[in-house]
PDB file of C-alpha atoms and ligand atoms in Angstrom:
ATOM      1  CA  UNK C   1      -0.167  -0.151  -0.198  1.00 44.00           C
ATOM      2  CA  UNK C   2       1.335   3.948  -0.522  1.00 45.00           C
ATOM      3  CA  UNK C   3       2.013   6.598   1.761  1.00 42.00           C
ATOM      4  CA  UNK C   4      -1.210   8.150  -0.302  1.00 42.00           C
ATOM      5  CA  UNK C   5      -3.595   5.159   1.239  1.00 45.00           C
ATOM      6  CA  UNK C   6      -2.675   5.271   4.310  1.00 44.00           C
ATOM      7  CA  UNK C   7      -3.127   9.420   4.550  1.00 43.00           C
ATOM      8  CA  UNK C   8      -5.758   9.789   7.130  1.00 42.00           C
ATOM      9  CA  UNK C   9      -3.465   8.540   9.645  1.00 41.00           C
ATOM     10  CA  UNK C  10      -0.942  11.689   9.347  1.00 37.00           C
ATOM     11  CA  UNK C  11      -4.042  13.324   9.323  1.00 38.00           C
ATOM     12  CA  UNK C  12      -4.297  12.643  12.868  1.00 36.00           C
ATOM     13  CA  UNK C  13      -0.983  13.501  13.475  1.00 36.00           C
ATOM     14  CA  UNK C  14      -1.283  16.628  11.470  1.00 35.00           C
ATOM     15  CA  UNK C  15      -4.393  17.406  13.680  1.00 34.00           C
ATOM     16  CA  UNK C  16      -2.570  18.055  16.927  1.00 34.00           C
ATOM     17  CA  UNK C  17      -0.540  20.964  15.841  1.00 33.00           C
ATOM     18  CA  UNK C  18      -3.025  22.459  13.778  1.00 34.00           C
ATOM     19  CA  UNK C  19      -6.012  24.826  14.817  1.00 33.00           C
ATOM     20  CA  UNK C  20      -9.082  24.369  13.679  1.00 33.00           C
ATOM     21  CA  UNK C  21     -10.306  26.182  10.703  1.00 37.00           C
ATOM     22  CA  UNK C  22     -14.638  25.383   9.019  1.00 40.00           C
ATOM     23  CA  UNK C  23     -13.525  25.610   5.754  1.00 38.00           C
ATOM     24  CA  UNK C  24     -16.664  27.925   5.236  1.00 39.00           C
ATOM     25  CA  UNK C  25     -16.553  28.330   1.456  1.00 38.00           C
ATOM     26  CA  UNK C  26     -17.765  31.037  -0.467  1.00 38.00           C
ATOM     27  CA  UNK C  27     -20.277  31.649  -3.311  1.00 39.00           C
ATOM     28  CA  UNK C  28     -17.573  30.854  -6.025  1.00 39.00           C
ATOM     29  CA  UNK C  29     -16.083  27.714  -4.641  1.00 40.00           C
ATOM     30  CA  UNK C  30     -19.143  25.857  -4.956  1.00 42.00           C
ATOM     31  CA  UNK C  31     -17.533  23.473  -7.515  1.00 49.00           C
ATOM     32  CA  UNK C  32     -15.683  20.294  -6.482  1.00 47.00           C
ATOM     33  CA  UNK C  33     -12.205  21.477  -7.479  1.00 52.00           C
ATOM     34  CA  UNK C  34     -11.200  22.004  -3.943  1.00 51.00           C
ATOM     35  CA  UNK C  35      -8.758  25.710  -3.222  1.00 52.00           C
ATOM     36  CA  UNK C  36      -5.563  24.501  -1.948  1.00 54.00           C
ATOM     37  CA  UNK C  37      -5.590  26.442   1.368  1.00 51.00           C
ATOM     38  CA  UNK C  38      -8.067  24.234   3.099  1.00 50.00           C
ATOM     39  CA  UNK C  39      -6.017  20.678   2.074  1.00 52.00           C
ATOM     40  CA  UNK C  40      -4.531  20.708   5.310  1.00 55.00           C
ATOM     41  CA  UNK C  41      -7.300  21.284   6.965  1.00 66.00           C
ATOM     42  CA  UNK C  42      -8.072  19.319  10.217  1.00 86.00           C
ATOM     43  CA  UNK C  43     -10.556  16.438   9.151  1.00 95.00           C
ATOM     44  CA  UNK C  44     -12.056  16.363  12.689  1.00 96.00           C
ATOM     45  CA  UNK C  45     -15.643  15.978  12.961  1.00 97.00           C
ATOM     46  CA  UNK C  46     -17.633  12.609  10.618  1.00 97.00           C
ATOM     47  CA  UNK C  47     -21.143  11.438  10.300  1.00 98.00           C
ATOM     48  CA  UNK C  48     -21.632   8.395  10.103  1.00 98.00           C
ATOM     49  CA  UNK C  49     -25.219   7.755   7.363  1.00 98.00           C
ATOM     50  CA  UNK C  50     -26.011   4.105   7.790  1.00 97.00           C
ATOM     51  CA  UNK C  51     -29.978   2.930   7.187  1.00 97.00           C
ATOM     52  CA  UNK C  52     -29.826   0.604  10.296  1.00 95.00           C
ATOM     53  CA  UNK C  53     -28.707   0.300  14.108  1.00 93.00           C
ATOM     54  CA  UNK C  54     -25.523  -2.011  13.565  1.00 92.00           C
ATOM     55  CA  UNK C  55     -24.576  -1.334  10.112  1.00 95.00           C
ATOM     56  CA  UNK C  56     -21.805   0.921  11.777  1.00 94.00           C
ATOM     57  CA  UNK C  57     -20.651  -1.674  13.623  1.00 93.00           C
ATOM     58  CA  UNK C  58     -20.928  -4.411  11.465  1.00 93.00           C
ATOM     59  CA  UNK C  59     -19.307  -2.088   8.777  1.00 95.00           C
ATOM     60  CA  UNK C  60     -16.637   0.049   9.870  1.00 96.00           C
ATOM     61  CA  UNK C  61     -17.022  -0.217  14.071  1.00 94.00           C
ATOM     62  CA  UNK C  62     -12.909  -1.287  14.794  1.00 95.00           C
ATOM     63  CA  UNK C  63     -12.528   2.344  12.567  1.00 96.00           C
ATOM     64  CA  UNK C  64     -14.983   4.329  14.550  1.00 95.00           C
ATOM     65  CA  UNK C  65     -13.904   2.861  17.688  1.00 94.00           C
ATOM     66  CA  UNK C  66     -10.493   3.829  16.571  1.00 95.00           C
ATOM     67  CA  UNK C  67     -10.781   7.050  14.760  1.00 96.00           C
ATOM     68  CA  UNK C  68     -12.561   8.506  18.159  1.00 94.00           C
ATOM     69  CA  UNK C  69      -9.708   7.293  20.231  1.00 94.00           C
ATOM     70  CA  UNK C  70      -7.614   9.468  18.350  1.00 94.00           C
ATOM     71  CA  UNK C  71     -10.148  12.587  18.988  1.00 94.00           C
ATOM     72  CA  UNK C  72     -12.925  12.627  16.304  1.00 96.00           C
ATOM     73  CA  UNK C  73     -16.352  13.738  16.569  1.00 96.00           C
ATOM     74  CA  UNK C  74     -18.229  11.026  15.534  1.00 96.00           C
ATOM     75  CA  UNK C  75     -22.121  11.287  15.237  1.00 96.00           C
ATOM     76  CA  UNK C  76     -24.015   8.009  13.647  1.00 96.00           C
ATOM     77  CA  UNK C  77     -27.584   8.890  12.125  1.00 97.00           C
ATOM     78  CA  UNK C  78     -29.440   5.548  11.074  1.00 97.00           C
ATOM     79  CA  UNK C  79     -32.208   6.408   8.523  1.00 97.00           C
ATOM     80  CA  UNK C  80     -33.998   3.342   9.636  1.00 95.00           C
ATOM     81  CA  UNK C  81     -34.093   1.949  13.679  1.00 91.00           C
ATOM     82  CA  UNK C  82     -34.180  -1.383  11.838  1.00 87.00           C
ATOM     83  CA  UNK C  83     -37.982  -2.385  12.835  1.00 85.00           C
ATOM     84  CA  UNK C  84     -38.638  -5.203  10.596  1.00 86.00           C
ATOM     85  CA  UNK C  85     -35.263  -6.964  11.674  1.00 79.00           C
ATOM     86  CA  UNK C  86     -37.039  -9.725  13.406  1.00 80.00           C
ATOM     87  CA  UNK C  87     -38.705 -13.493  12.511  1.00 79.00           C
ATOM     88  CA  UNK C  88     -40.326 -13.527  15.681  1.00 80.00           C
ATOM     89  CA  UNK C  89     -44.179 -12.753  14.459  1.00 82.00           C
ATOM     90  CA  UNK C  90     -45.179 -11.812  18.241  1.00 81.00           C
ATOM     91  CA  UNK C  91     -43.289  -9.049  17.863  1.00 79.00           C
ATOM     92  CA  UNK C  92     -44.046  -5.622  17.117  1.00 82.00           C
ATOM     93  CA  UNK C  93     -41.995  -3.173  14.977  1.00 80.00           C
ATOM     94  CA  UNK C  94     -42.636  -0.226  17.072  1.00 84.00           C
ATOM     95  CA  UNK C  95     -40.928  -2.615  19.578  1.00 87.00           C
ATOM     96  CA  UNK C  96     -38.498  -3.839  18.224  1.00 88.00           C
ATOM     97  CA  UNK C  97     -37.309  -0.693  17.284  1.00 90.00           C
ATOM     98  CA  UNK C  98     -36.981   1.023  20.028  1.00 91.00           C
ATOM     99  CA  UNK C  99     -34.883  -1.881  21.329  1.00 89.00           C
ATOM    100  CA  UNK C 100     -32.746  -1.385  18.277  1.00 91.00           C
ATOM    101  CA  UNK C 101     -32.547   2.361  19.378  1.00 91.00           C
ATOM    102  CA  UNK C 102     -31.817   0.884  22.823  1.00 91.00           C
ATOM    103  CA  UNK C 103     -29.076  -1.357  21.602  1.00 89.00           C
ATOM    104  CA  UNK C 104     -27.510   1.327  19.017  1.00 90.00           C
ATOM    105  CA  UNK C 105     -26.706   3.880  22.216  1.00 90.00           C
ATOM    106  CA  UNK C 106     -25.389   1.048  23.467  1.00 89.00           C
ATOM    107  CA  UNK C 107     -23.142   0.246  20.967  1.00 85.00           C
ATOM    108  CA  UNK C 108     -22.058   4.503  21.136  1.00 76.00           C
ATOM    109  CA  UNK C 109     -20.118   3.315  23.491  1.00 69.00           C
ATOM    110  CA  UNK C 110     -17.059   3.364  21.253  1.00 77.00           C
ATOM    111  CA  UNK C 111     -16.180   6.367  21.725  1.00 86.00           C
ATOM    112  CA  UNK C 112     -19.400   7.616  19.298  1.00 91.00           C
ATOM    113  CA  UNK C 113     -20.421  11.545  20.543  1.00 92.00           C
ATOM    114  CA  UNK C 114     -24.156  11.114  19.405  1.00 94.00           C
ATOM    115  CA  UNK C 115     -27.224   8.735  17.161  1.00 94.00           C
ATOM    116  CA  UNK C 116     -29.760  10.553  15.298  1.00 95.00           C
ATOM    117  CA  UNK C 117     -32.387   8.424  14.106  1.00 95.00           C
ATOM    118  CA  UNK C 118     -34.408   9.032  11.435  1.00 97.00           C
ATOM    119  CA  UNK C 119     -36.382   6.890  11.585  1.00 94.00           C
ATOM    120  CA  UNK C 120     -38.174   6.228   7.841  1.00 96.00           C
ATOM    121  CA  UNK C 121     -40.182   2.382   7.589  1.00 94.00           C
ATOM    122  CA  UNK C 122     -37.382  -0.177   7.604  1.00 93.00           C
ATOM    123  CA  UNK C 123     -36.426  -2.356   4.308  1.00 94.00           C
ATOM    124  CA  UNK C 124     -39.137   0.279   3.082  1.00 95.00           C
ATOM    125  CA  UNK C 125     -36.295   2.611   2.841  1.00 97.00           C
ATOM    126  CA  UNK C 126     -35.662   4.966  -0.723  1.00 97.00           C
ATOM    127  CA  UNK C 127     -33.599   7.951  -1.365  1.00 98.00           C
ATOM    128  CA  UNK C 128     -36.346  10.915  -2.158  1.00 98.00           C
ATOM    129  CA  UNK C 129     -35.484  14.217  -2.176  1.00 97.00           C
ATOM    130  CA  UNK C 130     -37.710  14.414   1.719  1.00 97.00           C
ATOM    131  CA  UNK C 131     -35.042  12.191   2.812  1.00 98.00           C
ATOM    132  CA  UNK C 132     -31.755  14.752   1.024  1.00 98.00           C
ATOM    133  CA  UNK C 133     -33.273  16.846   2.075  1.00 98.00           C
ATOM    134  CA  UNK C 134     -33.537  15.812   5.664  1.00 98.00           C
ATOM    135  CA  UNK C 135     -29.648  14.822   4.883  1.00 98.00           C
ATOM    136  CA  UNK C 136     -28.716  18.579   3.827  1.00 98.00           C
ATOM    137  CA  UNK C 137     -29.860  19.906   6.708  1.00 97.00           C
ATOM    138  CA  UNK C 138     -27.745  17.467   8.949  1.00 98.00           C
ATOM    139  CA  UNK C 139     -24.689  17.940   7.149  1.00 98.00           C
ATOM    140  CA  UNK C 140     -25.079  21.746   7.280  1.00 97.00           C
ATOM    141  CA  UNK C 141     -26.186  21.610  10.685  1.00 96.00           C
ATOM    142  CA  UNK C 142     -23.067  19.574  11.658  1.00 97.00           C
ATOM    143  CA  UNK C 143     -21.010  20.136   9.308  1.00 97.00           C
ATOM    144  CA  UNK C 144     -18.625  17.097   8.938  1.00 98.00           C
ATOM    145  CA  UNK C 145     -15.684  16.813   7.444  1.00 98.00           C
ATOM    146  CA  UNK C 146     -15.647  13.237   6.568  1.00 98.00           C
ATOM    147  CA  UNK C 147     -18.530  11.573   5.860  1.00 98.00           C
ATOM    148  CA  UNK C 148     -19.314   7.724   5.864  1.00 98.00           C
ATOM    149  CA  UNK C 149     -21.063   6.211   4.272  1.00 98.00           C
ATOM    150  CA  UNK C 150     -22.368   2.542   2.807  1.00 98.00           C
ATOM    151  CA  UNK C 151     -21.388   1.955  -1.335  1.00 98.00           C
ATOM    152  CA  UNK C 152     -24.644   1.966  -2.834  1.00 97.00           C
ATOM    153  CA  UNK C 153     -22.855   0.521  -6.210  1.00 97.00           C
ATOM    154  CA  UNK C 154     -21.756  -3.080  -4.953  1.00 96.00           C
ATOM    155  CA  UNK C 155     -21.994  -5.593  -7.022  1.00 95.00           C
ATOM    156  CA  UNK C 156     -25.582  -7.959  -6.425  1.00 93.00           C
ATOM    157  CA  UNK C 157     -26.403  -5.954  -2.997  1.00 88.00           C
ATOM    158  CA  UNK C 158     -29.733  -6.683  -2.882  1.00 91.00           C
ATOM    159  CA  UNK C 159     -30.945  -5.320   0.206  1.00 94.00           C
ATOM    160  CA  UNK C 160     -32.292  -1.969  -0.505  1.00 96.00           C
ATOM    161  CA  UNK C 161     -32.267   0.422   2.397  1.00 97.00           C
ATOM    162  CA  UNK C 162     -28.471   0.005   1.892  1.00 97.00           C
ATOM    163  CA  UNK C 163     -28.142   0.543  -1.533  1.00 97.00           C
ATOM    164  CA  UNK C 164     -31.475   3.589  -0.830  1.00 98.00           C
ATOM    165  CA  UNK C 165     -29.150   5.819   2.144  1.00 98.00           C
ATOM    166  CA  UNK C 166     -25.889   4.862   0.332  1.00 98.00           C
ATOM    167  CA  UNK C 167     -27.294   6.996  -2.631  1.00 98.00           C
ATOM    168  CA  UNK C 168     -29.139   9.595  -1.099  1.00 98.00           C
ATOM    169  CA  UNK C 169     -26.011  10.559   1.252  1.00 98.00           C
ATOM    170  CA  UNK C 170     -23.762  10.322  -1.750  1.00 98.00           C
ATOM    171  CA  UNK C 171     -26.939  13.075  -2.793  1.00 98.00           C
ATOM    172  CA  UNK C 172     -26.771  14.850   0.261  1.00 98.00           C
ATOM    173  CA  UNK C 173     -23.279  15.409  -0.092  1.00 98.00           C
ATOM    174  CA  UNK C 174     -23.279  16.736  -2.883  1.00 98.00           C
ATOM    175  CA  UNK C 175     -26.626  19.374  -2.493  1.00 98.00           C
ATOM    176  CA  UNK C 176     -25.431  19.963   0.827  1.00 98.00           C
ATOM    177  CA  UNK C 177     -22.334  22.255  -0.943  1.00 97.00           C
ATOM    178  CA  UNK C 178     -24.684  24.226  -3.843  1.00 95.00           C
ATOM    179  CA  UNK C 179     -26.018  27.421  -2.800  1.00 93.00           C
ATOM    180  CA  UNK C 180     -29.601  26.776  -4.453  1.00 93.00           C
ATOM    181  CA  UNK C 181     -30.344  23.645  -3.386  1.00 95.00           C
ATOM    182  CA  UNK C 182     -32.720  23.614  -0.724  1.00 95.00           C
ATOM    183  CA  UNK C 183     -31.350  27.457   0.004  1.00 92.00           C
ATOM    184  CA  UNK C 184     -34.827  27.820   2.490  1.00 93.00           C
ATOM    185  CA  UNK C 185     -32.044  25.851   5.526  1.00 95.00           C
ATOM    186  CA  UNK C 186     -29.687  28.619   4.830  1.00 94.00           C
ATOM    187  CA  UNK C 187     -30.741  30.953   7.629  1.00 90.00           C
ATOM    188  CA  UNK C 188     -28.670  30.813  10.698  1.00 88.00           C
ATOM    189  CA  UNK C 189     -25.320  29.113  10.832  1.00 86.00           C
ATOM    190  CA  UNK C 190     -26.031  27.041   8.401  1.00 90.00           C
ATOM    191  CA  UNK C 191     -24.501  27.555   5.048  1.00 93.00           C
ATOM    192  CA  UNK C 192     -23.524  25.326   2.467  1.00 96.00           C
ATOM    193  CA  UNK C 193     -21.047  22.363   3.205  1.00 97.00           C
ATOM    194  CA  UNK C 194     -17.799  20.619   1.666  1.00 97.00           C
ATOM    195  CA  UNK C 195     -17.491  17.601   2.880  1.00 98.00           C
ATOM    196  CA  UNK C 196     -14.093  16.797   2.341  1.00 97.00           C
ATOM    197  CA  UNK C 197     -13.914  12.724   2.399  1.00 98.00           C
ATOM    198  CA  UNK C 198     -15.881  10.339   1.841  1.00 98.00           C
ATOM    199  CA  UNK C 199     -15.284   6.790   2.921  1.00 98.00           C
ATOM    200  CA  UNK C 200     -17.631   3.971   1.294  1.00 98.00           C
ATOM    201  CA  UNK C 201     -18.084   1.002   4.006  1.00 98.00           C
ATOM    202  CA  UNK C 202     -19.294  -2.657   2.580  1.00 97.00           C
ATOM    203  CA  UNK C 203     -17.773  -2.021  -1.530  1.00 98.00           C
ATOM    204  CA  UNK C 204     -16.321  -3.820  -3.645  1.00 97.00           C
ATOM    205  CA  UNK C 205     -13.587  -1.045  -4.961  1.00 97.00           C
ATOM    206  CA  UNK C 206     -11.788  -0.681  -1.738  1.00 98.00           C
ATOM    207  CA  UNK C 207      -9.155   1.689  -1.970  1.00 98.00           C
ATOM    208  CA  UNK C 208      -7.370   2.649   1.896  1.00 98.00           C
ATOM    209  CA  UNK C 209      -7.461  -0.499   4.375  1.00 98.00           C
ATOM    210  CA  UNK C 210      -8.133   1.696   8.035  1.00 98.00           C
ATOM    211  CA  UNK C 211      -5.538  -1.267  10.961  1.00 98.00           C
ATOM    212  CA  UNK C 212      -8.228  -1.678  13.065  1.00 96.00           C
ATOM    213  CA  UNK C 213      -5.775  -4.490  15.516  1.00 96.00           C
ATOM    214  CA  UNK C 214      -5.582  -2.481  18.082  1.00 95.00           C
ATOM    215  CA  UNK C 215      -9.752  -1.631  18.061  1.00 94.00           C
ATOM    216  CA  UNK C 216     -10.622  -5.213  17.441  1.00 94.00           C
ATOM    217  CA  UNK C 217     -11.669  -6.002  20.651  1.00 92.00           C
ATOM    218  CA  UNK C 218     -13.835  -2.401  20.910  1.00 92.00           C
ATOM    219  CA  UNK C 219     -15.348  -3.254  18.042  1.00 92.00           C
ATOM    220  CA  UNK C 220     -16.895  -6.830  19.476  1.00 91.00           C
ATOM    221  CA  UNK C 221     -18.023  -5.148  22.492  1.00 90.00           C
ATOM    222  CA  UNK C 222     -20.283  -2.660  20.077  1.00 90.00           C
ATOM    223  CA  UNK C 223     -21.541  -5.672  18.349  1.00 90.00           C
ATOM    224  CA  UNK C 224     -22.693  -7.667  21.218  1.00 91.00           C
ATOM    225  CA  UNK C 225     -25.198  -4.937  22.081  1.00 88.00           C
ATOM    226  CA  UNK C 226     -27.077  -5.009  19.203  1.00 90.00           C
ATOM    227  CA  UNK C 227     -28.253  -8.397  20.800  1.00 86.00           C
ATOM    228  CA  UNK C 228     -31.509  -8.696  18.354  1.00 84.00           C
ATOM    229  CA  UNK C 229     -29.258  -8.737  16.309  1.00 87.00           C
ATOM    230  CA  UNK C 230     -26.591 -11.518  17.557  1.00 87.00           C
ATOM    231  CA  UNK C 231     -27.557 -12.924  20.267  1.00 88.00           C
ATOM    232  CA  UNK C 232     -25.664 -13.541  23.103  1.00 85.00           C
ATOM    233  CA  UNK C 233     -22.199 -15.442  22.241  1.00 87.00           C
ATOM    234  CA  UNK C 234     -19.325 -13.295  23.140  1.00 88.00           C
ATOM    235  CA  UNK C 235     -17.199 -16.033  22.042  1.00 92.00           C
ATOM    236  CA  UNK C 236     -18.760 -16.822  18.809  1.00 93.00           C
ATOM    237  CA  UNK C 237     -19.528 -13.506  17.323  1.00 92.00           C
ATOM    238  CA  UNK C 238     -16.091 -12.435  18.600  1.00 92.00           C
ATOM    239  CA  UNK C 239     -14.356 -15.739  15.943  1.00 95.00           C
ATOM    240  CA  UNK C 240     -16.213 -14.680  12.806  1.00 94.00           C
ATOM    241  CA  UNK C 241     -15.068 -11.269  13.711  1.00 94.00           C
ATOM    242  CA  UNK C 242     -11.486 -11.692  14.110  1.00 95.00           C
ATOM    243  CA  UNK C 243     -12.048 -13.903  11.041  1.00 96.00           C
ATOM    244  CA  UNK C 244     -13.028 -10.624   8.965  1.00 96.00           C
ATOM    245  CA  UNK C 245     -10.785  -8.003   9.248  1.00 97.00           C
ATOM    246  CA  UNK C 246      -8.317 -10.926   9.283  1.00 97.00           C
ATOM    247  CA  UNK C 247      -9.383 -10.973   6.108  1.00 97.00           C
ATOM    248  CA  UNK C 248      -9.409  -8.633   4.946  1.00 97.00           C
ATOM    249  CA  UNK C 249      -6.307  -6.976   6.801  1.00 97.00           C
ATOM    250  CA  UNK C 250      -4.217  -9.811   5.138  1.00 97.00           C
ATOM    251  CA  UNK C 251      -5.466  -7.049   1.636  1.00 95.00           C
ATOM    252  CA  UNK C 252      -3.274  -4.636   3.204  1.00 95.00           C
ATOM    253  CA  UNK C 253      -0.654  -6.337   5.716  1.00 97.00           C
ATOM    254  CA  UNK C 254      -2.098  -5.435   9.497  1.00 97.00           C
ATOM    255  CA  UNK C 255      -3.210  -8.170  11.044  1.00 97.00           C
ATOM    256  CA  UNK C 256      -6.752  -6.835  10.918  1.00 97.00           C
ATOM    257  CA  UNK C 257      -8.272  -4.187   8.804  1.00 97.00           C
ATOM    258  CA  UNK C 258     -11.632  -2.815   6.823  1.00 97.00           C
ATOM    259  CA  UNK C 259     -11.063  -1.317   3.651  1.00 98.00           C
ATOM    260  CA  UNK C 260     -13.334   1.293   1.881  1.00 98.00           C
ATOM    261  CA  UNK C 261     -13.521   3.185  -1.719  1.00 98.00           C
ATOM    262  CA  UNK C 262     -12.421   6.318  -0.979  1.00 98.00           C
ATOM    263  CA  UNK C 263     -13.913   9.590  -1.923  1.00 97.00           C
ATOM    264  CA  UNK C 264     -11.715  13.151  -2.193  1.00 95.00           C
ATOM    265  CA  UNK C 265     -13.150  16.770  -2.870  1.00 89.00           C
TER     266      UNK C 265
HETATM  267 ZN1   ZN H 301     -28.151  -2.748   7.457  1.00 64.63          ZN
END
């Protein structure tokens, strides 16, 4: 792997010596080319957008734990509360949603600061203009330097929520930068916002690997919080996660890793 692919680790190092600049762009900077002055900006705020409780932990829980420990401010946005994620006919979707939100809040013990639930219906998520509007609003409010999302272009990705969540997140990252899209949101401190980097997990086209060897235990701790989905057999879960992460790690020469498609703006 090249040094270039390891750049976010370098970003952690520069974060300690640089002061924060939010990099607000004026009207002339609403298109794709980032001004050179912003290149060394600290990439501190992270917004992870996913479909269901447990997506963050299954997708990239080790990376989130590592980044949180390194001082990044991480917020999760979950588009549904996973209310259909049970085959128990006696469990009502509303009950399950409450349980899964509690599980997700417990799982943020990895160091994640906040979890926001948009409560769209599980299994029926659609990348509508209304969903995009909500996400653009959150991006303009939280001003993330990094957005983490599901890769919507993964081949044979059957879960419609995963496709829709990834597409909506990317569409919102793009729209949030533009002055004349959802312009009614632009008042107070809500201004067009340019996200600097997007990391897509569950991808077929990985070009960035995060070494999560020191965070693998924390990832399992977070995953076991999702008892409605993973059961209570910690040993079995630990084995499964370590095997999977070791396989990804082989691609990059790390004991355990998580992989992403990285898009820089
Ligand atoms: Zn999911």
